[in-house]
Coordinates of C-alpha atoms in Angstrom, one line a residue:
X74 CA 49.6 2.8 80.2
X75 CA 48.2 6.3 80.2
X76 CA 44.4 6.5 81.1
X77 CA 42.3 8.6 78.9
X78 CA 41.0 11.1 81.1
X79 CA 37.5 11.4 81.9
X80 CA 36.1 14.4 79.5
X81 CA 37.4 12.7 76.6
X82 CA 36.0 9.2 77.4
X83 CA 33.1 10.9 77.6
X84 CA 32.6 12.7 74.5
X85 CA 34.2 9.1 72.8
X86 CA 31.3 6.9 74.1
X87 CA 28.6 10.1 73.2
X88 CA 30.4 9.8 69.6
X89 CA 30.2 6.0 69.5
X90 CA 26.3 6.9 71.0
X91 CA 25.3 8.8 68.2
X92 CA 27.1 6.9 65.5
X93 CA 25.0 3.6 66.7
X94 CA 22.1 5.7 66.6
X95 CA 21.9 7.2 63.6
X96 CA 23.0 3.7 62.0
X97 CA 20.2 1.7 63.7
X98 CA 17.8 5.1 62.5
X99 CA 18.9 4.4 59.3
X100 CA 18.3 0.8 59.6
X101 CA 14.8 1.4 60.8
X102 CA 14.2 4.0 58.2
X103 CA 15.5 1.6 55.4
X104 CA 12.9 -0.1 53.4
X105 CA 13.4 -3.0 50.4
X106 CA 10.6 -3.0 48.2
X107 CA 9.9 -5.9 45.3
X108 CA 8.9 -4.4 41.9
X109 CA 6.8 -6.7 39.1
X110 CA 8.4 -4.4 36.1
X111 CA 7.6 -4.3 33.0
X112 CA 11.1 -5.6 30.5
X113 CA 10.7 -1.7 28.8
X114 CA 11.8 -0.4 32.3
X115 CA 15.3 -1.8 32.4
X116 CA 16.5 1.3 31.4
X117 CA 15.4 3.1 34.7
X118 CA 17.5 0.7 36.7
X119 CA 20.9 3.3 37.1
X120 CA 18.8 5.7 38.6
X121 CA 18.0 3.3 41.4
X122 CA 21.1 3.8 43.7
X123 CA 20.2 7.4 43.9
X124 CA 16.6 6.8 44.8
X125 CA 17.5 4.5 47.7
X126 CA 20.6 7.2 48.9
X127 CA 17.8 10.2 48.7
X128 CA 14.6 8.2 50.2
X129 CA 15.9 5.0 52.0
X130 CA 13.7 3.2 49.8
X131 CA 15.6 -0.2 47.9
X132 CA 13.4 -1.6 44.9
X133 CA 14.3 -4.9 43.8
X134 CA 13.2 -5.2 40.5
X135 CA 12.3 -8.3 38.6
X136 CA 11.7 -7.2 35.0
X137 CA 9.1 -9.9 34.2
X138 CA 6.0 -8.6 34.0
X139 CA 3.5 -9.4 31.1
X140 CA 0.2 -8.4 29.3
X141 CA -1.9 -11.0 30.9
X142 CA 0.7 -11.3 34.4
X143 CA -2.1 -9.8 36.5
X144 CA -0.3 -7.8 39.9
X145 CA -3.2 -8.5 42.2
X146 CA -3.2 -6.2 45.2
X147 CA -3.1 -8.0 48.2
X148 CA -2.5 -11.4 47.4
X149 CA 0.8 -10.7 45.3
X150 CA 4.5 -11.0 46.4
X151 CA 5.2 -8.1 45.0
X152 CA 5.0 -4.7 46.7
X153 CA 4.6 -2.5 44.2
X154 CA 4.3 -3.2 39.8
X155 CA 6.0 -0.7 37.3
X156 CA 4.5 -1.6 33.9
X157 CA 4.9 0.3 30.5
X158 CA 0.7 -0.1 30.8
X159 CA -1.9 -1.0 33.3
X160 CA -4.8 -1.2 30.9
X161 CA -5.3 -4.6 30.4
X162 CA -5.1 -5.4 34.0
X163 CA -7.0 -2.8 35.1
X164 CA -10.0 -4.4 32.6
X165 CA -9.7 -7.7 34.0
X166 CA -10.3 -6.2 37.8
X167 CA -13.0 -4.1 36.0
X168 CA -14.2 -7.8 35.1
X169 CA -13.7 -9.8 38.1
X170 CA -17.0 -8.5 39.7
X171 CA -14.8 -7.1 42.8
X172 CA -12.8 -10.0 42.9
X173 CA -9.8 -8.1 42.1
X174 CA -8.7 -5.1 44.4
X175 CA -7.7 -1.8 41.7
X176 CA -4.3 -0.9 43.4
X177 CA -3.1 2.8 43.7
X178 CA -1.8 4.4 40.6
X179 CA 0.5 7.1 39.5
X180 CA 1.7 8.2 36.2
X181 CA 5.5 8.3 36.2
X182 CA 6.6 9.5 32.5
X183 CA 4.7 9.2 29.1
X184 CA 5.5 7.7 25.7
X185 CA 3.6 7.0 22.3
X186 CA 3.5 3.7 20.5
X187 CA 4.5 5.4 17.4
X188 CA 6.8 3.7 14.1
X189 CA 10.7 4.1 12.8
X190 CA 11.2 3.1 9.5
X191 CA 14.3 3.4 7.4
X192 CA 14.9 6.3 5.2
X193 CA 13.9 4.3 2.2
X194 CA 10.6 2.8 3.4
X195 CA 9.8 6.2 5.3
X196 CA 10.5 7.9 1.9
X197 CA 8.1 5.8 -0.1
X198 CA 5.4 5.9 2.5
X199 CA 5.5 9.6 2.4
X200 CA 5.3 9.0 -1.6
X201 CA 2.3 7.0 -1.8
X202 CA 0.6 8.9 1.7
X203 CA -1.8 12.2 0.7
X204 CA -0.1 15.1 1.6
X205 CA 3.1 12.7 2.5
X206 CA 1.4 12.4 6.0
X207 CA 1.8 8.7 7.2
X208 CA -0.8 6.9 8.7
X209 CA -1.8 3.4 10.4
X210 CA -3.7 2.8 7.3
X211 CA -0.5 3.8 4.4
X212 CA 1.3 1.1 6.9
X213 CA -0.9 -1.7 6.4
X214 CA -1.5 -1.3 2.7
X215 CA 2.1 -1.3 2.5
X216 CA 2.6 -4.0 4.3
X217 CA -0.1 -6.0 2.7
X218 CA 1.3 -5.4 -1.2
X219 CA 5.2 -6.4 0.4
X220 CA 6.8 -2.9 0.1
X221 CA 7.3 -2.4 3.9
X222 CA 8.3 -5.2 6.7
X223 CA 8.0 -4.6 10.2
X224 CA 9.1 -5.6 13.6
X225 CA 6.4 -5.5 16.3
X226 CA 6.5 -6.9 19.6
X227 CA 4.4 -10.4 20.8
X228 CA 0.9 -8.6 21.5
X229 CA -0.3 -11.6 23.5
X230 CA 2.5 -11.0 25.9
X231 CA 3.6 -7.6 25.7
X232 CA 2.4 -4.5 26.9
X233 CA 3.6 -2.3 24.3
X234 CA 2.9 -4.9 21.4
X235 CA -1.0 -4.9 22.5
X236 CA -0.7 -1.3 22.3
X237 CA 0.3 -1.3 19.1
X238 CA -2.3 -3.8 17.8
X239 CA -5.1 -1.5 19.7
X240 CA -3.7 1.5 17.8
X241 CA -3.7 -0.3 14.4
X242 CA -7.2 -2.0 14.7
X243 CA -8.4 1.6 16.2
X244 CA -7.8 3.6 13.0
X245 CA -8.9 0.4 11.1
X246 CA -12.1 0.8 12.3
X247 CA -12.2 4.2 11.4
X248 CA -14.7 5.1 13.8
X249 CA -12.4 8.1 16.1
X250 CA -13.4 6.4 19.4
X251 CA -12.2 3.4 21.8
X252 CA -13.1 0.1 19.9
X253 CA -16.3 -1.8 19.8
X254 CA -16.9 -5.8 19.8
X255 CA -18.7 -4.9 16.2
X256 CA -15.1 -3.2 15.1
X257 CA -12.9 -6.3 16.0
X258 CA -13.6 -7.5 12.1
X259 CA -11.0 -11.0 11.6
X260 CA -10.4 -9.0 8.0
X261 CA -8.8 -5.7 8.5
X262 CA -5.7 -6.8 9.8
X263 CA -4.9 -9.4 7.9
X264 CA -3.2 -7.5 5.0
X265 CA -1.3 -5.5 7.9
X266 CA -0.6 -8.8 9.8
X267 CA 1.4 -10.3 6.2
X268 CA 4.3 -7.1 6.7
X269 CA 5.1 -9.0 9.7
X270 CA 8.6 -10.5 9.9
X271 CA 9.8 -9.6 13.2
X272 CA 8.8 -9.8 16.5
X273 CA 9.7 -10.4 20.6
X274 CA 8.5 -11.0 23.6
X275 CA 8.5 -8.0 24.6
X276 CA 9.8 -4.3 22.9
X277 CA 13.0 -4.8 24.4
X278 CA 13.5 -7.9 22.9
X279 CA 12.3 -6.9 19.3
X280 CA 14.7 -3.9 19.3
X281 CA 17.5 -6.1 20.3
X282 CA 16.7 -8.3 17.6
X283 CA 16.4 -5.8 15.0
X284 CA 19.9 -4.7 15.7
X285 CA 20.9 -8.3 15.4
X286 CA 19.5 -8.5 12.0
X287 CA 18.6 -5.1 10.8
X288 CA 17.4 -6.1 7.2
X289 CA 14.9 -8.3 8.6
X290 CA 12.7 -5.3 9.0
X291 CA 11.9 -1.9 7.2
X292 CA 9.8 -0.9 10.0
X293 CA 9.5 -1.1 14.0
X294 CA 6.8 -0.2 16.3
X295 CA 7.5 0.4 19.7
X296 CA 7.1 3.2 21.5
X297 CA 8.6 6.7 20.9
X298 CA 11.5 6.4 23.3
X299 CA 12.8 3.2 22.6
X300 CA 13.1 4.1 19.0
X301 CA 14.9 7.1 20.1
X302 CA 17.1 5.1 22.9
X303 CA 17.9 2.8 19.8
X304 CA 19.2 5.5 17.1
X305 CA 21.0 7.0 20.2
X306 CA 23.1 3.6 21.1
X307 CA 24.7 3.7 17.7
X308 CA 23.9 -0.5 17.4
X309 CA 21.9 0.3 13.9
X310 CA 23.8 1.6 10.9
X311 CA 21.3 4.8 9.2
X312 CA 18.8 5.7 12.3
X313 CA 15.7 4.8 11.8
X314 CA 13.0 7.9 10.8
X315 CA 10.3 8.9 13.7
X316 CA 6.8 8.3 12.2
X317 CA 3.8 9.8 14.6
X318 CA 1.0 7.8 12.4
X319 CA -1.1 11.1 11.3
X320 CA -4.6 8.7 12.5
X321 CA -3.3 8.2 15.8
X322 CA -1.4 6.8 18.8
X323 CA -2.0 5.0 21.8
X324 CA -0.1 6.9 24.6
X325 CA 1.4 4.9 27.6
X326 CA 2.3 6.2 30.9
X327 CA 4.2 3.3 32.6
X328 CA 2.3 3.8 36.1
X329 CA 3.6 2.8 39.1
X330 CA 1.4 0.3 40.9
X331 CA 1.1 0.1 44.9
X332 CA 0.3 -3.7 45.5
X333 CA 0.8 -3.6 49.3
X334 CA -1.3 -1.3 50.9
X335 CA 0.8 -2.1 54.3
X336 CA 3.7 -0.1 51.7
X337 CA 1.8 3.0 51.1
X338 CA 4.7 5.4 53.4
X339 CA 7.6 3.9 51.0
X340 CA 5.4 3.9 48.0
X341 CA 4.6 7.7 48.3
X342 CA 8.2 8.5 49.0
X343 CA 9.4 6.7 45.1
X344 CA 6.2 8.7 44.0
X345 CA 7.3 11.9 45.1
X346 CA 10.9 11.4 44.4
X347 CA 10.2 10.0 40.4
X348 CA 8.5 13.0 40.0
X349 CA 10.3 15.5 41.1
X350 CA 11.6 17.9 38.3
X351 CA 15.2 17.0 38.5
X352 CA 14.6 13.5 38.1
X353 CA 12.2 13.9 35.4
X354 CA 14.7 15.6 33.8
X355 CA 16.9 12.7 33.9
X356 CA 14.0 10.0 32.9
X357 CA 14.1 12.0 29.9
X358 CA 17.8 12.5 29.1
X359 CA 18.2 9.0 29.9
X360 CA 15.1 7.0 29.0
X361 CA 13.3 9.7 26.3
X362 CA 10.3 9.2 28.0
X363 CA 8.5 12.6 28.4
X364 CA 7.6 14.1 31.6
X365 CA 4.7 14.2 33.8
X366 CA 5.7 16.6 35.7
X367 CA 4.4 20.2 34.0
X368 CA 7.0 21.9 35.4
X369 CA 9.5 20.4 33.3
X370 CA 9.8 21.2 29.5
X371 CA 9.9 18.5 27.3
X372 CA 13.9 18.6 25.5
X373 CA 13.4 19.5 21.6
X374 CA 12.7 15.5 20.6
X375 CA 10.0 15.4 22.8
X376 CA 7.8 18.0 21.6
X377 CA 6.2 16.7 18.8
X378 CA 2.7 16.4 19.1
X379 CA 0.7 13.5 20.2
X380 CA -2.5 14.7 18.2
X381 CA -5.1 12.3 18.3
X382 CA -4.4 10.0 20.9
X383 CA -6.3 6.6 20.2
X384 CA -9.0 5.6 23.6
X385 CA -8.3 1.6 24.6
X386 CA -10.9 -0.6 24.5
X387 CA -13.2 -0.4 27.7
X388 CA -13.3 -4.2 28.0
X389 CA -11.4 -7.1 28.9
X390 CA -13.2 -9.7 26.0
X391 CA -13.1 -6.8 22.7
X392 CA -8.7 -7.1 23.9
X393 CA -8.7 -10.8 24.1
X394 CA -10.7 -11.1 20.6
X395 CA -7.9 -8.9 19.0
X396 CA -5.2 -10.5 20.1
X397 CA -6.8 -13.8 19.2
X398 CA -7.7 -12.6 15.7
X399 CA -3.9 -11.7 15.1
X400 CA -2.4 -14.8 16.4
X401 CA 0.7 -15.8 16.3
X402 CA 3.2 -13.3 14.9
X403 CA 6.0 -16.0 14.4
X404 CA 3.4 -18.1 12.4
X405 CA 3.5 -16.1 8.5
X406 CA -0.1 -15.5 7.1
X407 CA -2.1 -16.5 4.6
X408 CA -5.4 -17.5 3.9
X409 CA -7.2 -18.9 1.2
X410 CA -10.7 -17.6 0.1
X411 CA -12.8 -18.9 -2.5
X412 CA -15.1 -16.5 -4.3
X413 CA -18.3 -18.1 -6.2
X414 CA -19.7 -15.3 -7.7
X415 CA -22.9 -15.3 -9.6
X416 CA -23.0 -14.3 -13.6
X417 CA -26.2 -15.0 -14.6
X418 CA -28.0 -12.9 -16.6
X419 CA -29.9 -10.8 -14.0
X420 CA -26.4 -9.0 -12.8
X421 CA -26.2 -7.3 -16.2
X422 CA -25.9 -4.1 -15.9
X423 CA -25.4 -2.0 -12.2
X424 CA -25.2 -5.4 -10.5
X425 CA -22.1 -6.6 -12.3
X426 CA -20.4 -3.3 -12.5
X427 CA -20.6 -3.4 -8.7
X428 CA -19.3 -6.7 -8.2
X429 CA -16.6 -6.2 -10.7
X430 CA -15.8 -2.3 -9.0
X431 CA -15.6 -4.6 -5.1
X432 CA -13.0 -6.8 -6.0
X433 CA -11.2 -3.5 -8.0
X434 CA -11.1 -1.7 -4.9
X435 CA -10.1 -5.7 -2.6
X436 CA -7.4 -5.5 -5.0
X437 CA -5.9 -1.8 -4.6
X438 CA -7.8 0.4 -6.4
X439 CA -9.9 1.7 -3.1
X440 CA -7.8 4.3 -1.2
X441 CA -9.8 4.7 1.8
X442 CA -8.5 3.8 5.1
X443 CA -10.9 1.0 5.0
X444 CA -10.1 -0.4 2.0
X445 CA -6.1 -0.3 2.6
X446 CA -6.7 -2.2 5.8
X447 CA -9.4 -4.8 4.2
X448 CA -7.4 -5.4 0.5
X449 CA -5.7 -8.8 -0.9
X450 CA -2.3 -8.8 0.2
X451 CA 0.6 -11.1 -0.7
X452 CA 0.8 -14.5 0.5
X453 CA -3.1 -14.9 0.2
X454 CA -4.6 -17.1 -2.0
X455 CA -7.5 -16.6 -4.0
X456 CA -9.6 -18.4 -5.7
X457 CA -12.6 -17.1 -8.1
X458 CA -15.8 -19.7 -9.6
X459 CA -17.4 -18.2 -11.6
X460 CA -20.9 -19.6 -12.2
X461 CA -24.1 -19.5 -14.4
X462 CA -26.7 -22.5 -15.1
X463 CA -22.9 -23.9 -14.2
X464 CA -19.2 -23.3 -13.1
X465 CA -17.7 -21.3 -15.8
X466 CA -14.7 -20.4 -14.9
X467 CA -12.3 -21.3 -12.2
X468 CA -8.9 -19.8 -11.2
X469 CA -6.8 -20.1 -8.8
X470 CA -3.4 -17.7 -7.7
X471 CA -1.3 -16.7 -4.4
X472 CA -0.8 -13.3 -4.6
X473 CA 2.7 -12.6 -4.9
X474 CA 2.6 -9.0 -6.8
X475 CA 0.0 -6.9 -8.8
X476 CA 0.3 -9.1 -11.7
X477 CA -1.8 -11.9 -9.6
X478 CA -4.6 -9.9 -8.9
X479 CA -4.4 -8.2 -12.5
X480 CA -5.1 -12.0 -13.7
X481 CA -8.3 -12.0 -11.2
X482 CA -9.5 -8.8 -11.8
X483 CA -9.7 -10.0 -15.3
X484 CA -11.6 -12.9 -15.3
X485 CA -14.0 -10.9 -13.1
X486 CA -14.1 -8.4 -15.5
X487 CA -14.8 -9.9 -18.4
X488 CA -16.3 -13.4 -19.3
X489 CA -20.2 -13.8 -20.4
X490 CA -23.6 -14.0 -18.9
X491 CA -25.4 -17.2 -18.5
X492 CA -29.3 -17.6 -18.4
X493 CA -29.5 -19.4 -15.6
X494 CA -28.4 -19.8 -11.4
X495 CA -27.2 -23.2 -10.1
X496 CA -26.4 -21.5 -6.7
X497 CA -25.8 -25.3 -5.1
X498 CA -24.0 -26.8 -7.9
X499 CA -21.7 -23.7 -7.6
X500 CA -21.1 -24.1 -4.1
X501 CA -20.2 -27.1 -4.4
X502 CA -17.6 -26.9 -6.9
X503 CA -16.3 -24.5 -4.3
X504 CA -16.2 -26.7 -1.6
X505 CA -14.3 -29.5 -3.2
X506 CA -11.4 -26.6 -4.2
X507 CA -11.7 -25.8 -0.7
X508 CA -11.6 -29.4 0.9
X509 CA -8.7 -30.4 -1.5
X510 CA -6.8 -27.4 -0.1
X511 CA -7.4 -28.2 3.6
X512 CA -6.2 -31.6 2.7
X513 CA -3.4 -29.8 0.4
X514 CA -2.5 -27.5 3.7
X515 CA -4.0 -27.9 6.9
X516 CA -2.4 -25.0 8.8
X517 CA -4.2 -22.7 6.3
X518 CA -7.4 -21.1 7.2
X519 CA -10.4 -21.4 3.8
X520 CA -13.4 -19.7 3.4
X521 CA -16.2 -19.5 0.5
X522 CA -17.8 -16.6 -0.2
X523 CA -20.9 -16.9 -2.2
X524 CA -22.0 -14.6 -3.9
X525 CA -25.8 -14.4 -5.8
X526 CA -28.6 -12.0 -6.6
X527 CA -31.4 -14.9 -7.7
X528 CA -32.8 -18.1 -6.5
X529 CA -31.5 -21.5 -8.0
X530 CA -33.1 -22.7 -10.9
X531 CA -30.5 -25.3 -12.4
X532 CA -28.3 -27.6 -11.2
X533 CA -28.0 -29.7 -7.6
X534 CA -31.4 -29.1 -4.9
X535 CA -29.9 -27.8 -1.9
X536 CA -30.4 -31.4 -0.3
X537 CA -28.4 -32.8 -2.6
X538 CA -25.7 -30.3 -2.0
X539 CA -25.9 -31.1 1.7
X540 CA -24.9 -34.8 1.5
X541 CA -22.3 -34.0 -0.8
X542 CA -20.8 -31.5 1.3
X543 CA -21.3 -33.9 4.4
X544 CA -19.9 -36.7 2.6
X545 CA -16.5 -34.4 2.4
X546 CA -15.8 -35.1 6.0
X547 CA -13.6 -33.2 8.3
X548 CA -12.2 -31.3 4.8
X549 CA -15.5 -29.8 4.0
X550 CA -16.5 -29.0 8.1
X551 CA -13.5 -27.0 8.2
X552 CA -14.9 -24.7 5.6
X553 CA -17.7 -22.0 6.5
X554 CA -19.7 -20.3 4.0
X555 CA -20.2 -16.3 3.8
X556 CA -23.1 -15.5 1.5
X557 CA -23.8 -12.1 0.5
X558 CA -27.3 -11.5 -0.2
X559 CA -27.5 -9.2 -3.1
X560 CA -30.8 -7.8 -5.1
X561 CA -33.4 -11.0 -4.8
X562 CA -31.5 -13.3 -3.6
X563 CA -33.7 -16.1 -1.2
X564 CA -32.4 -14.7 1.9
X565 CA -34.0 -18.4 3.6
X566 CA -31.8 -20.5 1.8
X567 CA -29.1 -18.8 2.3
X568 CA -29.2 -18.4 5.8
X569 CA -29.8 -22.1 6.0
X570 CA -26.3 -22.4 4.2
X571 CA -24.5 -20.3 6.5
X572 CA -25.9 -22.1 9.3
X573 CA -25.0 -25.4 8.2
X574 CA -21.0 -25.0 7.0
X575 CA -20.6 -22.5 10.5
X576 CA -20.7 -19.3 8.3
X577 CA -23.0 -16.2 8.7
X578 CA -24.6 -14.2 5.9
X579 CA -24.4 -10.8 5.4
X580 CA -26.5 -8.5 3.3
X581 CA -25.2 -6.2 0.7
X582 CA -28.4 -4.3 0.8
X583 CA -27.7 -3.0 4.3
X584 CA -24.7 -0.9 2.6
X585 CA -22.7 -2.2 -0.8
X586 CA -21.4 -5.2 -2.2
X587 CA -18.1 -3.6 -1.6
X588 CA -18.5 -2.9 1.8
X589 CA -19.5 -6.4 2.3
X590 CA -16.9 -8.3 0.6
X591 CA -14.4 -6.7 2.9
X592 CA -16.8 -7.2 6.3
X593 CA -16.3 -11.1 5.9
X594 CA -13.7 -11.9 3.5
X595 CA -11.3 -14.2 5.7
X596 CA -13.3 -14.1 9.0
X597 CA -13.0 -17.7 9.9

């Protein structure tokens, strides 16, 4: 056997030096990482190979992450958490009193919660909209009178659902600012809430659904890219239209979350590579999410403009009440409210023409934001007593088209004056329709909502109308009362009655009749 001769051994074991050096250097240098991401982020997952080959950094993402899935720094087993928002967490560490650790944060790429509708439902939106401009407010009154269906992801468990139920009850409160605890109002979404007929637990799971089944929905809300991503795929027949609701949008920035302070070296290095301008470029062809990085012009689908961009809520408990105001989305709607409304003779005149002008505008006719948010939609069912020195009229319908609340708006419209006020007698008639309809239907949520500008002067003694409505049991408990104080009303009495059926009162004097009918009608 020939020996190798020394200079070449030589330079073979420095090769073989170097080659087991720069692989253990690589070893050392190489870093695994476990990610908490949001579901929405499964579309950033082919850009991951590249990432590790250019920074040595390997996530390992688990695409699990929900609404109320806190990532608490420090005591998680995750490293770092990708979400499509960190809102809702970040409230709850804002809550815990220091309890909670707020992690490092760093926007990675930007997208509105926006709506695509069909051409059909976006052309009849446009139709009924002023100046064809959609808004939140042209969806729900759509949605409440049946003319427009949407899909909308599980608020209670998805990021990008509970942004989409911020944004809604945002422009339904009208107010331009981040939401109040007085602006949650049970009412305004209910009509909105009915259009409901598709939903996931999460956006990605909606969208899939909806191309399962695309006639189970006119409408999606998601955000901006995934409506994109989905015309794009080709899985839908007629892409769906781009809506950026002219009152607003909630804007998410799907941050990237450091949860392991001891990761902070690896964690800058995915920072600094995400947003780098040729990989933003690349998040946008491939995800439609626009850039962060100012450097980098948005591509010609990107550039339309985010224009009033809704606050969130600035704490944990005005979130939670939303979400558990809405409910569940796979449970349909539809409550039942029964109106006794007061036609004795000291309504004549501006009194009655108001009452008779509030349930008008409940049933359409207002075409404010606030009143397309607060009117009777379909499903709902609706009960009007009318009432003197007694009941004199009763009727009851589930609103199933214009017709329905034609028939209501009638008997509220017309029909005589009588020369007395049996408030309690009244009120009791309603709670027996309302006790035989929790019987009837206990799933459904009932209400009264009295209505009376005098004292009572015929009829049952308030005492009287307390044992009968205790002797209704579990039925009548169910069942609170809403009066509306209106001109002398005794404001005592019927404070007492709120009191006692778990109602509260509200007084028309503070602004209109109108304006109160929609504050409490179905809050219960």
């Amino acid at each position: 056997m020939r020996r190798l001769r020394p200079a070449l051994t030589a330079t073979l074991a420095l090769a073989l030096l170097t080659t087991l050096t720069s692989a253990c250097t690589r070893d050392a240098d190489h870093v695994t990482l476990r990610v908490l991401a949001s579901p929405e982020l499964a579309d950033v997952q082919p850009l991951l190979d590249e990432l590790e080959e250019d920074t040595g950094v390997e996530l390992e993402m688990e695409y699990k992450a929900t609404a109320d899935q806190p990532p608490v720094a420090g005591t998680s087993s995750y490293d770092l958490a990708w979400l499509a928002s960190d809102r809702s967490f970040l409230l709850r560490v804002q809550d815990s009193g220091g309890g909670l650790t707020r992690p490092e944060s760093t926007a990675i790429m930007r997208s509105p919660v926006v709506v695509g509708l069909t051409p059909d439902a976006a052309g009849e939106l446009r139709r009924r909209a002023p100046g064809g401009r959609i808004s939140w407010a042209d969806l729900a009154d759509a949605a409440a009178d049946g003319a427009v269906r949407f899909g909308m992801a599980d608020p209670r468990r998805s990021d990008t659902g509970r942004a989409a139920l911020v944004g809604v009850a945002t422009a339904a409160a009208g107010t331009g600012s981040a939401l109040r605890e007085e602006d949650v109002s049970c009412d305004r979404l209910r009509g909105f809430r009915s259009g409901q007929t598709l939903t996931g637990a999460s956006s990605r799971e909606l969208l899939a659904s909806y191309a399962r089944q695309p006639d189970a929905a006119d409408a999606l809300i998601a955000h901006e890219s995934e409506l994109l991503s989905l015309n794009a795929g080709g899985a839908i027949g007629r892409p769906l239209e781009i809506v950026h609701p002219d009152d607003g949008m909630i804007l998410s920035d799907f941050p990237l979350l450091l949860l392991d302070p001891g990761e902070r070296a690896a964690y800058g290095k995915v920072v600094d590579w995400l947003l780098s301008a040729d990989v933003q470029r690349e998040l946008m062809r491939s995800t439609f999410r626009r850039p962060v990085n100012q450097d980098v012009e948005p591509s010609p689908q990107l550039r339309t403009p985010v224009g009033n961009a809704l606050s969130f809520p600035d704490r944990l408990s005005i979130v939670e009440r939303l979400v558990e105001n809405y409910g569940d989305p796979v449970h349909a709607t539809g409550d039942q409210v029964v109106f006794v409304l007061d036609f004795s003779t000291s309504m004549r005149g501006r009194r009655i023409t108001e009452l008779r002008a509030a349930f008008a505008g409940l049933s359409g006719a207002d075409r404010s934001s606030t009143g397309k948010f607060a009117r009777f939609y379909r499903g709902e069912r609706l009960t009007v007593v009318r009432f003197g020195g007694r009941v004199l009229q009763e009727h009851t319908v589930t609103v199933r088209s214009d017709a329905d609340l034609k028939t209501l708006d009638r008997i509220v419209a017309g029909g005589g004056l009588d020369n007395a006020t049996a408030v309690w007698s009244a009120l009791d008639r309603g709670y027996r329709i309302a006790a035989d309809a929790v019987r009837a239907a206990p799933e459904r949520p009932v209400a009264i909502v009295l209505m009376t500008d005098g004292e009572n002067n015929a009829g049952l003694s308030y005492e009287e109308f307390l044992r009968r409505h205790r002797a209704l049991g579990s039925a009548g408990a169910a069942v609170p009362t809403f009066p509306v104080q209106f001109g002398e009303a005794d404001a005592g009495a019927l404070e007492r009655a709120a009191a006692a059926t778990g109602g509260r009162m509200v007084d028309a004097g503070l602004s209109s009749l109108s304006e109160a009918f929609k504050e409490i009608r179905g809050c219960h």
